[in-house]
Coordinates of C-alpha atoms and ligand atoms in Angstrom, one line a residue:
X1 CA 5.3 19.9 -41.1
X2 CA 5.2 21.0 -37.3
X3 CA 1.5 23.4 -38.5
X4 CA -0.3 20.4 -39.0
X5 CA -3.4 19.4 -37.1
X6 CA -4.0 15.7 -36.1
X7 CA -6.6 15.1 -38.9
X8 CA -3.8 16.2 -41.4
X9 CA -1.2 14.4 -39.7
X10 CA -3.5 11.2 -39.8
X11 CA -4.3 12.5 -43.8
X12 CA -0.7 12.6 -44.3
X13 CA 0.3 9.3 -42.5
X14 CA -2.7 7.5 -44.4
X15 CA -1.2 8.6 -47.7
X16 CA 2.7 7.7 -47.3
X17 CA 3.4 11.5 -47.5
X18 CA 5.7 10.9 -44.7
X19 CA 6.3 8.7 -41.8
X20 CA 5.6 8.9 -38.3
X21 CA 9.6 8.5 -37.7
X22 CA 10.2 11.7 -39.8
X23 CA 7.6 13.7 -38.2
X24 CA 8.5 12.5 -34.0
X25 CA 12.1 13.8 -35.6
X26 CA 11.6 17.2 -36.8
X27 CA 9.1 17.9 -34.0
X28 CA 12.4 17.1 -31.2
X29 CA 14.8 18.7 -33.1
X30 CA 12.2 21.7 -32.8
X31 CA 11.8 21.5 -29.2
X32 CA 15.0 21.2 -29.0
X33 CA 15.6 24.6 -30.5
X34 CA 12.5 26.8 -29.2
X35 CA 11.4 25.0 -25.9
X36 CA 14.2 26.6 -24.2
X37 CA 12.1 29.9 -24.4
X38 CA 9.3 28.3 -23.2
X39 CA 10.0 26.1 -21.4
X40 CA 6.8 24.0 -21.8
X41 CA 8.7 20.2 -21.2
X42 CA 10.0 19.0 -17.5
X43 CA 11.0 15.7 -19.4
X44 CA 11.9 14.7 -23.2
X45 CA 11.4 10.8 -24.1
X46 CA 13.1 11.1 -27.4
X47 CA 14.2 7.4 -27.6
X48 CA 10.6 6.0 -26.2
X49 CA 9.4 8.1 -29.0
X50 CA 11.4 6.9 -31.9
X51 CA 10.8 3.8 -30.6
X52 CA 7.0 4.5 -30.3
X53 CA 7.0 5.8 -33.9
X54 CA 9.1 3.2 -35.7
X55 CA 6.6 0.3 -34.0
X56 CA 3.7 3.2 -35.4
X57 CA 5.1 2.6 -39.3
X58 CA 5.3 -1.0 -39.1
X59 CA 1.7 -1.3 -38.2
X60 CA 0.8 1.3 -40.6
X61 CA 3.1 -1.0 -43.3
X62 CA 0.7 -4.1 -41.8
X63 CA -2.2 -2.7 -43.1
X64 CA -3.3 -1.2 -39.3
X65 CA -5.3 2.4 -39.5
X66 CA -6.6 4.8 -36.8
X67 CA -6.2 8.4 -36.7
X68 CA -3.7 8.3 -33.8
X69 CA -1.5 6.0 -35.2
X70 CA 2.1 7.4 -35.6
X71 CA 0.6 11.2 -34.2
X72 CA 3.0 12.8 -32.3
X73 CA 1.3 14.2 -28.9
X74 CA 2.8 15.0 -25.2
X75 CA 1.2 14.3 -21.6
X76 CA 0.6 16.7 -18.9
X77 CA 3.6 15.4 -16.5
X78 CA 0.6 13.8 -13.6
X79 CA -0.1 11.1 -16.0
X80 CA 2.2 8.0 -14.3
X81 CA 4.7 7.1 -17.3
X82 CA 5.8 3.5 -16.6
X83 CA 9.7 3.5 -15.8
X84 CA 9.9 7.8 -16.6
X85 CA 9.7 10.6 -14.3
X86 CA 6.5 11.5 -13.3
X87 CA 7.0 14.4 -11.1
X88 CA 3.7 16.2 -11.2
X89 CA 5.7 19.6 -11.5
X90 CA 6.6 19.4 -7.8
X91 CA 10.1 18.5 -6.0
X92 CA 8.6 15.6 -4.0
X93 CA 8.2 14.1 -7.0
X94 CA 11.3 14.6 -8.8
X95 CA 12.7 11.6 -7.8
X96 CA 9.5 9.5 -9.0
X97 CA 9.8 6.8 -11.8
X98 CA 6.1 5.5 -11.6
X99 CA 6.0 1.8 -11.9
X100 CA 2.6 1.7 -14.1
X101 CA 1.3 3.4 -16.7
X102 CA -1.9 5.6 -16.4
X103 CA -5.0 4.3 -18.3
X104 CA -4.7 6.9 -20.4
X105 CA -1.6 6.7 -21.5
X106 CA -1.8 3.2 -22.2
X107 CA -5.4 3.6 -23.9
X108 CA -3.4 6.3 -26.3
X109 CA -0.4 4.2 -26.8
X110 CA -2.6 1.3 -27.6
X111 CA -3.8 3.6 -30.5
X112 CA -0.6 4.0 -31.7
X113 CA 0.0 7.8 -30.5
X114 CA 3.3 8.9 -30.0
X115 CA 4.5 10.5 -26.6
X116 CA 7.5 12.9 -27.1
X117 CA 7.6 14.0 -23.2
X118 CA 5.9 15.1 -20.0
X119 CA 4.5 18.7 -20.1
X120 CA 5.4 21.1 -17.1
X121 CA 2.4 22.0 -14.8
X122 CA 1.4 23.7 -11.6
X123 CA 3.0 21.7 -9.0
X124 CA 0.0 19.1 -8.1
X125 CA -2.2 21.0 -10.9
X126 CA -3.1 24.1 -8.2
X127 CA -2.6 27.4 -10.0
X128 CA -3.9 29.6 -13.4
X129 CA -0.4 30.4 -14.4
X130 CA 2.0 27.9 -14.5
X131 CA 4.4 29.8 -12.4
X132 CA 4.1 27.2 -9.0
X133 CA 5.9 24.5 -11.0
X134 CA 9.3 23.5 -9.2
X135 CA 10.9 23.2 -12.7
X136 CA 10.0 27.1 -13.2
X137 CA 7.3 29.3 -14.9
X138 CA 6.1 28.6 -18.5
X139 CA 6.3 31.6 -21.2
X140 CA 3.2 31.7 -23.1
X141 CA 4.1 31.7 -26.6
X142 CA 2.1 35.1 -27.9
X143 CA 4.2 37.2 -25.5
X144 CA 7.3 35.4 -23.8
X145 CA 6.2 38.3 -20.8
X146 CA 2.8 36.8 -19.9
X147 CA 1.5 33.3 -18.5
X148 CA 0.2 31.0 -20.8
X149 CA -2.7 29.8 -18.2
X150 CA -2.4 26.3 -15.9
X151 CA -2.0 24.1 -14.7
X152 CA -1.9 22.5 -18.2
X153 CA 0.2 25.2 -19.1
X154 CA 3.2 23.4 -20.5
X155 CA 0.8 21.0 -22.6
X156 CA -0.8 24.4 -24.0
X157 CA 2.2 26.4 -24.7
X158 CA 4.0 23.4 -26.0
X159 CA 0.5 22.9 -28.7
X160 CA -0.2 26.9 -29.6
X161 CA 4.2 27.0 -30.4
X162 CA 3.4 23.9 -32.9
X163 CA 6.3 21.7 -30.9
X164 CA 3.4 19.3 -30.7
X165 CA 0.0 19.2 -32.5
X166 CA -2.0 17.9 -29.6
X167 CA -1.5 16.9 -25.7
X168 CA -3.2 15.6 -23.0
X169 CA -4.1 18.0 -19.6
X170 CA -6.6 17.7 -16.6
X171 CA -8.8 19.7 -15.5
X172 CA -9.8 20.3 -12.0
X173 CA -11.3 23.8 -12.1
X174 CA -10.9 24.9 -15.5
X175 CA -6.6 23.8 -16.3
X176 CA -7.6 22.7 -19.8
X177 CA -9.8 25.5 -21.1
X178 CA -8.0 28.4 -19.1
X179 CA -4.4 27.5 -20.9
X180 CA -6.6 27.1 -24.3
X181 CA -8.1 30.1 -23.6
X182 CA -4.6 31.8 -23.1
X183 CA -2.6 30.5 -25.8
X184 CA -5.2 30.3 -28.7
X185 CA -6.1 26.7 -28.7
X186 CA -9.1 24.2 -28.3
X187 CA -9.3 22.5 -24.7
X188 CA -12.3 19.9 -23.7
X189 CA -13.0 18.8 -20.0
X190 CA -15.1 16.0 -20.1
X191 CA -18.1 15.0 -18.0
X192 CA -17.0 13.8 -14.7
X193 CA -16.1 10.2 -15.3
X194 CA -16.2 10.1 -18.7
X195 CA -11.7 9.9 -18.8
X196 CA -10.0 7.3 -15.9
X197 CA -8.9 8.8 -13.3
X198 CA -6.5 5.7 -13.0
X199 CA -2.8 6.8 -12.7
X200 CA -3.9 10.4 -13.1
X201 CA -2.3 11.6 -9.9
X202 CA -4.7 13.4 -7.6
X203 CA -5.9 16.9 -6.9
X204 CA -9.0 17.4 -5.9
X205 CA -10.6 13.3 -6.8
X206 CA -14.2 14.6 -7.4
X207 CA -13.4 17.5 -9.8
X208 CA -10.2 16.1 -11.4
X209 CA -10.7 15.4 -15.1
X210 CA -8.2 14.1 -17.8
X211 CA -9.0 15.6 -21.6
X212 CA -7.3 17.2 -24.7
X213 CA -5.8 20.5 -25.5
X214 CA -5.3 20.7 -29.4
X215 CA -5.7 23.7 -31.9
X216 CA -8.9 22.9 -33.1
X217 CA -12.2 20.8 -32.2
X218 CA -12.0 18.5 -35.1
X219 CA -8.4 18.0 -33.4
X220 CA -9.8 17.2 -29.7
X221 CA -12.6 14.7 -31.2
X222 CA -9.7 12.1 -32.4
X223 CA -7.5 12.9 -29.3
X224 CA -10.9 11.9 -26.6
X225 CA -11.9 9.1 -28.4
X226 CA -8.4 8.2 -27.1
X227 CA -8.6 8.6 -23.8
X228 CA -12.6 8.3 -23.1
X229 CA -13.8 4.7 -21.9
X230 CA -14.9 3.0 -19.3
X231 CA -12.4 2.0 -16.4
X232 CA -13.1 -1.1 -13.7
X233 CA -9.8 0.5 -12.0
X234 CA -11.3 3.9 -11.6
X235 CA -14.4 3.3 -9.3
X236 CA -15.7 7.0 -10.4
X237 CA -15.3 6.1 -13.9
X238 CA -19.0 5.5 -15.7
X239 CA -20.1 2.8 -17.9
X240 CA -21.5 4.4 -20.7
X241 CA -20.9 4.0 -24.4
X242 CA -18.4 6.3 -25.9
X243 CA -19.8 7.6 -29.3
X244 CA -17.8 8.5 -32.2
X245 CA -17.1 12.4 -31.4
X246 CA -15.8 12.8 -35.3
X247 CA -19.3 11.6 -36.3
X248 CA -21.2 14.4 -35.7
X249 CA -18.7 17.1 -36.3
X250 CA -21.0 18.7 -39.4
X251 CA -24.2 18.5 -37.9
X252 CA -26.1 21.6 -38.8
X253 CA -26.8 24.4 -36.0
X254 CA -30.6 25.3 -37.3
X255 CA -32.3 25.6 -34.3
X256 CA -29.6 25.1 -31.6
X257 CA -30.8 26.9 -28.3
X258 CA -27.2 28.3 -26.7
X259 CA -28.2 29.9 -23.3
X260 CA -26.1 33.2 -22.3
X261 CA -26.4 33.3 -18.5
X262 CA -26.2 36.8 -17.2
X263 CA -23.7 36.2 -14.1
X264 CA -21.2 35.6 -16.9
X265 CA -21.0 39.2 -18.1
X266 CA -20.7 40.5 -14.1
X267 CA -18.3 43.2 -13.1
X268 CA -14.7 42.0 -13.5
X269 CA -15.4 40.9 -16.9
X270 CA -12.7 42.9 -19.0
X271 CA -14.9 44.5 -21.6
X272 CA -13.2 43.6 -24.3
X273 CA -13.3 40.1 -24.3
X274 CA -17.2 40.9 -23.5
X275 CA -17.5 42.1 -27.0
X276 CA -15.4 39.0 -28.3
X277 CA -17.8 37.0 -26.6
X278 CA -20.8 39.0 -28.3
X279 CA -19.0 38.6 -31.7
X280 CA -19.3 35.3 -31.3
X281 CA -22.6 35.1 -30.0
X282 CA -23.5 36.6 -33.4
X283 CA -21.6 34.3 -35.6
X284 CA -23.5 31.5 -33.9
X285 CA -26.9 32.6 -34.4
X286 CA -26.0 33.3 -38.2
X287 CA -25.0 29.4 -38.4
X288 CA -29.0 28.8 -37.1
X289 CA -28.7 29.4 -33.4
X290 CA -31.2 30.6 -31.7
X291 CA -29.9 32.7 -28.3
X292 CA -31.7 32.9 -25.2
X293 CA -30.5 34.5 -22.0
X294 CA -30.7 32.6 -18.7
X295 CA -29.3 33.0 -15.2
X296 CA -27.3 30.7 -12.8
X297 CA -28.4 32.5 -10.0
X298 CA -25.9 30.5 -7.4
X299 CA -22.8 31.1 -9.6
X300 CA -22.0 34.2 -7.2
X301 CA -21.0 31.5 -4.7
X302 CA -18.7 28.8 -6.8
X303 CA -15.2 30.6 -6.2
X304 CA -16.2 30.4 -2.0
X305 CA -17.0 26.8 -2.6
X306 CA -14.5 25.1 -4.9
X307 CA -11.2 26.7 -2.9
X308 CA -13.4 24.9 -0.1
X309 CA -13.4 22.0 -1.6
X310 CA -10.3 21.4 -3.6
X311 CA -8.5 22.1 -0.8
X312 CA -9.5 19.8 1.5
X313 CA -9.5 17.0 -1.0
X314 CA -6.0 17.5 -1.9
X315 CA -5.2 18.0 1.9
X316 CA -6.5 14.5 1.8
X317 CA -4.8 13.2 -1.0
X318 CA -1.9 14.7 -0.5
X319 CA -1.3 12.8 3.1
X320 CA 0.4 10.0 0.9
X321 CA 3.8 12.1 0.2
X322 CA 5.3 11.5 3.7
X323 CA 9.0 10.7 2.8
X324 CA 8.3 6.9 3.7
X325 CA 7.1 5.8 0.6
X326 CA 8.6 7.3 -2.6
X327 CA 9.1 10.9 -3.2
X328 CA 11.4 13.4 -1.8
X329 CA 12.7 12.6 2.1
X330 CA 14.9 14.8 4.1
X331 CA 18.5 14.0 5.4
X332 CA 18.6 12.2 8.4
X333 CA 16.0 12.7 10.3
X334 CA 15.6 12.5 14.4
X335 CA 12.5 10.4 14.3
X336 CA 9.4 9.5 12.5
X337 CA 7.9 13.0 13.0
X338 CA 10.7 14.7 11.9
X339 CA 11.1 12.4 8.9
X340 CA 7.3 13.4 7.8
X341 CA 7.7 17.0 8.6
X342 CA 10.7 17.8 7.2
X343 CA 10.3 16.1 4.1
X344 CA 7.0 17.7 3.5
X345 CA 8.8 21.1 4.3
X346 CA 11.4 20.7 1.7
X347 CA 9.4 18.9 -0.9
X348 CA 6.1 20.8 -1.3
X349 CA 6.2 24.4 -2.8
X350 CA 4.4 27.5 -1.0
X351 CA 1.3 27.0 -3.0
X352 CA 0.8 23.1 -2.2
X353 CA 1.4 24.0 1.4
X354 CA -1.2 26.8 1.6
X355 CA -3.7 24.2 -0.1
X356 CA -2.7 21.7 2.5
X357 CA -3.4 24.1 5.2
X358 CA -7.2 25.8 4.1
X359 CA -8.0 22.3 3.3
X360 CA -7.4 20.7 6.8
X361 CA -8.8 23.3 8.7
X362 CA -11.9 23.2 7.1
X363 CA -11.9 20.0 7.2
X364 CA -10.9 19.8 11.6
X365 CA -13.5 19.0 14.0
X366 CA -14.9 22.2 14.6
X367 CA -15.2 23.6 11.5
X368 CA -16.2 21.2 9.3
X369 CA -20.4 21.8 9.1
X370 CA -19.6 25.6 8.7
X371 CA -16.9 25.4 5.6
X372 CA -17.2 21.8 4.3
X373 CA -20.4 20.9 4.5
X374 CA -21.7 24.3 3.3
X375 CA -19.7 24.4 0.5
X376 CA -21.1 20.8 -0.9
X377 CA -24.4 22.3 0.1
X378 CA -23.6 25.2 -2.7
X379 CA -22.1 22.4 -4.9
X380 CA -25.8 20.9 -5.1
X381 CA -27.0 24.2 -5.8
X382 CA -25.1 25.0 -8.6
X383 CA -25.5 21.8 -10.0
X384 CA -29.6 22.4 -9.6
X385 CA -28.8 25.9 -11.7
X386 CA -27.3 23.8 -14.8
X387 CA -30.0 20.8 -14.4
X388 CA -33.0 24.0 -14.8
X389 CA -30.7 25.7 -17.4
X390 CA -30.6 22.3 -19.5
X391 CA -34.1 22.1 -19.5
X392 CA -34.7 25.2 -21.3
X393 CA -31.4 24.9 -23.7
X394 CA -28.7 22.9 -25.4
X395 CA -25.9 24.6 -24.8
X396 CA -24.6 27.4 -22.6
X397 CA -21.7 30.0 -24.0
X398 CA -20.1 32.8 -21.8
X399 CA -16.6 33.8 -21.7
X400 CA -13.6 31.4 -20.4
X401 CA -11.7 33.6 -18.4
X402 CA -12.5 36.9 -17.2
X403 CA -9.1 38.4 -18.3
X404 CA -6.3 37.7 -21.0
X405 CA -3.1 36.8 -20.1
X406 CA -1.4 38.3 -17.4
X407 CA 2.5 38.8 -17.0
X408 CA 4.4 36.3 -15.0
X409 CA 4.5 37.6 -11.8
X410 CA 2.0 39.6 -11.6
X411 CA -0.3 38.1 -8.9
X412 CA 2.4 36.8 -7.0
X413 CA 1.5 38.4 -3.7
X414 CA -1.9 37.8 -3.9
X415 CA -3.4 34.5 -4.3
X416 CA -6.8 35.2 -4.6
X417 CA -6.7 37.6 -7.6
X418 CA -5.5 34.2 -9.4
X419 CA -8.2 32.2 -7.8
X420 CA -10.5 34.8 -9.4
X421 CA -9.8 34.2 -12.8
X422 CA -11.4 30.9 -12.4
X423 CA -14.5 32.2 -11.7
X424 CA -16.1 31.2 -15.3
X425 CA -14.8 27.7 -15.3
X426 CA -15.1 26.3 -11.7
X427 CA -18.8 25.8 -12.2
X428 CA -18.7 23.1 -14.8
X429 CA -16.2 20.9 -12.3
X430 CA -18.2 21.6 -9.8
X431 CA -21.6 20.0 -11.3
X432 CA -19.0 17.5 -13.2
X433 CA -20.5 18.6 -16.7
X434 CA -18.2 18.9 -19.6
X435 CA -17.1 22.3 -21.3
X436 CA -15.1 23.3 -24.2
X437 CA -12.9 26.5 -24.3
X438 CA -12.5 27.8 -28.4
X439 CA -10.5 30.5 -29.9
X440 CA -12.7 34.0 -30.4
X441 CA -10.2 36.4 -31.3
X442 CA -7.4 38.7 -29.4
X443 CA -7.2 41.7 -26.9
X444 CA -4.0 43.5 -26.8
X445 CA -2.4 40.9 -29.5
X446 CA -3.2 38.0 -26.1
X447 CA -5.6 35.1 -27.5
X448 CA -9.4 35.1 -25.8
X449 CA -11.5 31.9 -25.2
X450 CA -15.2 31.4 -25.7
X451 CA -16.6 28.8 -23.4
X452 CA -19.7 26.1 -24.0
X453 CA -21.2 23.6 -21.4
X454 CA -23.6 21.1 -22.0
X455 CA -25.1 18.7 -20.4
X456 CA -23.8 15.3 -18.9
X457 CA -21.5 13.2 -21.4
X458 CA -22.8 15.6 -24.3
X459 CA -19.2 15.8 -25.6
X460 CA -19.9 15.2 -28.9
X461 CA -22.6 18.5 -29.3
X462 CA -19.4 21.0 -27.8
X463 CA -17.4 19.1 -30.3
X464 CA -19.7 19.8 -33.2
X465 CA -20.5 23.8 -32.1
X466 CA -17.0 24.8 -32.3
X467 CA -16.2 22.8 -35.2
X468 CA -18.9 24.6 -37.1
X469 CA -17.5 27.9 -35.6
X470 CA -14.4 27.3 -36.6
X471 CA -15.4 26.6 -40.3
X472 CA -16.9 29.9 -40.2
X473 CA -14.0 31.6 -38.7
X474 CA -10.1 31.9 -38.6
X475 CA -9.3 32.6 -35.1
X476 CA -7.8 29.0 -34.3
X477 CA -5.3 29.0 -37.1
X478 CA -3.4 32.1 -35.9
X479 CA 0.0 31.3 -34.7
X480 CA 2.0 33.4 -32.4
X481 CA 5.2 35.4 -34.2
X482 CA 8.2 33.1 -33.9
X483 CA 6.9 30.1 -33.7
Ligands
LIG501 N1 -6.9 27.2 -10.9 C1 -7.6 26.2 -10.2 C2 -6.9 25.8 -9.0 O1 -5.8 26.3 -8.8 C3 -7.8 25.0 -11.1 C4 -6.7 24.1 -11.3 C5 -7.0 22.9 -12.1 O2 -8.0 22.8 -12.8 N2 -6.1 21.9 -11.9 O3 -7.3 25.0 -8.2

């Protein structure tokens, strides 16, 4: 039961095969026996989820359909779960029931999904590994050795282990389709805007994005059409029509211009994933495509800019956790100063703190026209590249990431070798365009992604290339030994 996909599930559910109860049951009593290895879950919701799936049956019974109803799925633990934990993978918030539910998590209960738990992260979503989280590093399921990618890690390890078919992650500088990448599964950021932001607890507010991490596209299609909408509460969120992304799944690639930009396949690329990527260059243009290279000539200066950027929004954001309000606060402090620093001592990990740091200098008097302001300067630039680029093509493919899995550990004492590893996905945050992350094969028995842009709220036209690649190939339905 546990290798089924979300259209089978639905399939399944539509045709009494089994209910929604049964299959919320055997996926806990499988956590419950291999996330200890992983450990891909900071909270289990077993009785909201029984619950969840009962009330799923009876409107089944009633006649009710919809391809989420009764599906089992997790959420990355930053979505605010009304009366559970919500501790965005950091101490200062372990303490934290939030008092509302996130849009998305109510627009996906409303559909009748089924939440079996909060997924561990990167404490406040910064990191490629998974290994800053306060509740400890994630295992990635093909090797128990190696990271399986964040900061959605514990939504993507929990998915590519079949302990859940599909699961919600965000996606700030590439957190959805790094982990995908990683662990072998299907991960969509959407346009900027096109997911609420509303009770998605903040990174970096201009780049964050909310979207799904499943094992194949057909798989994110039902899971978006969940969570995409228009939001009055999210004053970034964009009032434009949400199409049917399962509509357009089988449209035919005749004739499809993919764009291959050249600063993808720069030094640091590990070769072998180069040739996966070429592999599946090839399998495209047999399905029709017609390839063109381009260049994104400003790409050289994204990683300078976003780890500008990020930074100084979360130091910004992050002012909110000061031990007054909820969150962690120290033992008796001397005074109001001492209350703030101590408690934001104690409660934010090393990683937070050195965010918190980069970002407020360059955001200080002083410094703010030579780091800030340049870096929103190259923000416009890049953005210009992909407007140019999109004039001449539909879609753009290059690699996700420009290595496979590394072991946990590994770039511990140096930061930036982990910040470089983002240096194929930053882009598409940066110019707020939505990308897609897709299975292409293995180096060194570790899963590689291929990744596609395309242009603003063209969802639906990711959604439809991988789902014709993966018609035409088996990559996505490999499952790690084990599990
Ligand atoms: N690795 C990037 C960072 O640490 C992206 C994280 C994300 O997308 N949330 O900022």
């Amino acid at each position: 039961m546990h290798q089924m996909t979300l259209a089978e599930i639905a399939r399944g559910l539509a045709d009494k095969k089994f209910s929604s109860e049964e299959l919320t049951k055997t996926l806990l009593a499988r956590i419950a026996q291999l996330d200890p290895q992983l450990n891909s879950f900071i909270t289990l919701t077993e009785d909201l989820a029984l619950e969840q799936a009962k009330a799923a049956d009876a409107r089944r019974a009633n006649g009710e359909t919809g391809a989420l109803l009764g599906a089992p799925i997790g959420h990355k633990d930053l979505f605010c779960t009304l009366g559970v934990r919500t501790s965005c993978g950091s101490k200062m918030l372990d303490n934290f029931k939030a008092p509302y539910d996130a849009t998305v998590v109510s627009k996906l209960a409303a559909a009748g999904a089924v939440s079996l738990g909060k997924t561990n992260m990167d404490e406040f979503a910064m990191g490629s590994a998974n290994e800053s989280s306060y509740y400890g590093a994630v295992k990635n399921p093909w090797n128990l050795e190696h990271v399986p990618g964040g900061s959605s890690g514990g939504s993507a390890a929990a998915v590519a282990a079949r302990l859940l078919p599909a699961a919600t992650g965000t996606d700030t500088g590439g957190s959805i389709r790094q982990p995908a990448a990683l662990t072998n599964l299907t991960g969509l950021k959407p346009t900027y805007g096109r997911v609420s932001r509303w009770g998605m607890i903040a990174y970096a507010s201009s780049l964050d994005q909310g979207g799904p991490l499943a094992r194949t596209a057909e798989d994110c299609a039902i899971l978006l059409q969940g969570m995409a909408g228009f939001d009055p509460q999210d004053s970034t969120s964009i009032d434009e029509p949400v199409p049917d992304f399962s509509a357009n799944l089988n449209t035919s690639l005749q004739g499809l211009r993919i764009g291959v930009p050249k600063e993808f396949f720069s030094e640091g690329l590990d070769p072998r994933i180069a040739e996966l990527v070429h592999t599946s260059i090839k399998e495209l243009e047999k399905l029709g495509a017609v390839i063109k290279p381009i260049s994104l000539p400003n790409m050289q200066h994204a990683i300078p800019a976003y780890y500008v950027i990020a930074p100084a929004e979360a130091s910004s954001n992050l002012s909110r956790f000061d031990g007054v309000r909820f969150g962690h606060r120290c033992e008796d402090p001397k005074d109001l100063t001492d209350l703030y620093k101590r408690s934001r001592a104690e409660g934010f990990g090393p990683e937070v703190q050195r965010r918190i740091l980069v970002g407020a200098y360059a955001l200080s008097a002083g410094y703010y026209d030579a780091y800030y302001l340049q870096a929103q300067k190259i923000r416009r630039l890049i953005k210009n590249d992909f407007m140019a680029a999109f004039n001449e093509v539909d879609i753009i493919l290059g690699p996700t990431t420009p290595n496979p899995a590394w072991k946990i550990g590994a770039k511990n004492s140096d930061p930036v070798s982990a910040y470089l590893e983002d240096v194929y996905t930053i882009t598409a945050n940066l110019a707020g365009l939505p990308g897609l992350s897709m299975p292409a094969g293995f180096v060194d028995g570790l899963p590689v992604g291929v990744q596609l842009l395309a242009p603003y709220f063209q969802e639906g036209r990711l959604l439809n290339v991988a789902h014709q690649y993966q018609l035409n190939t088996d990559w996505h339905t490999r499952s790690p030994a084990g599990f």
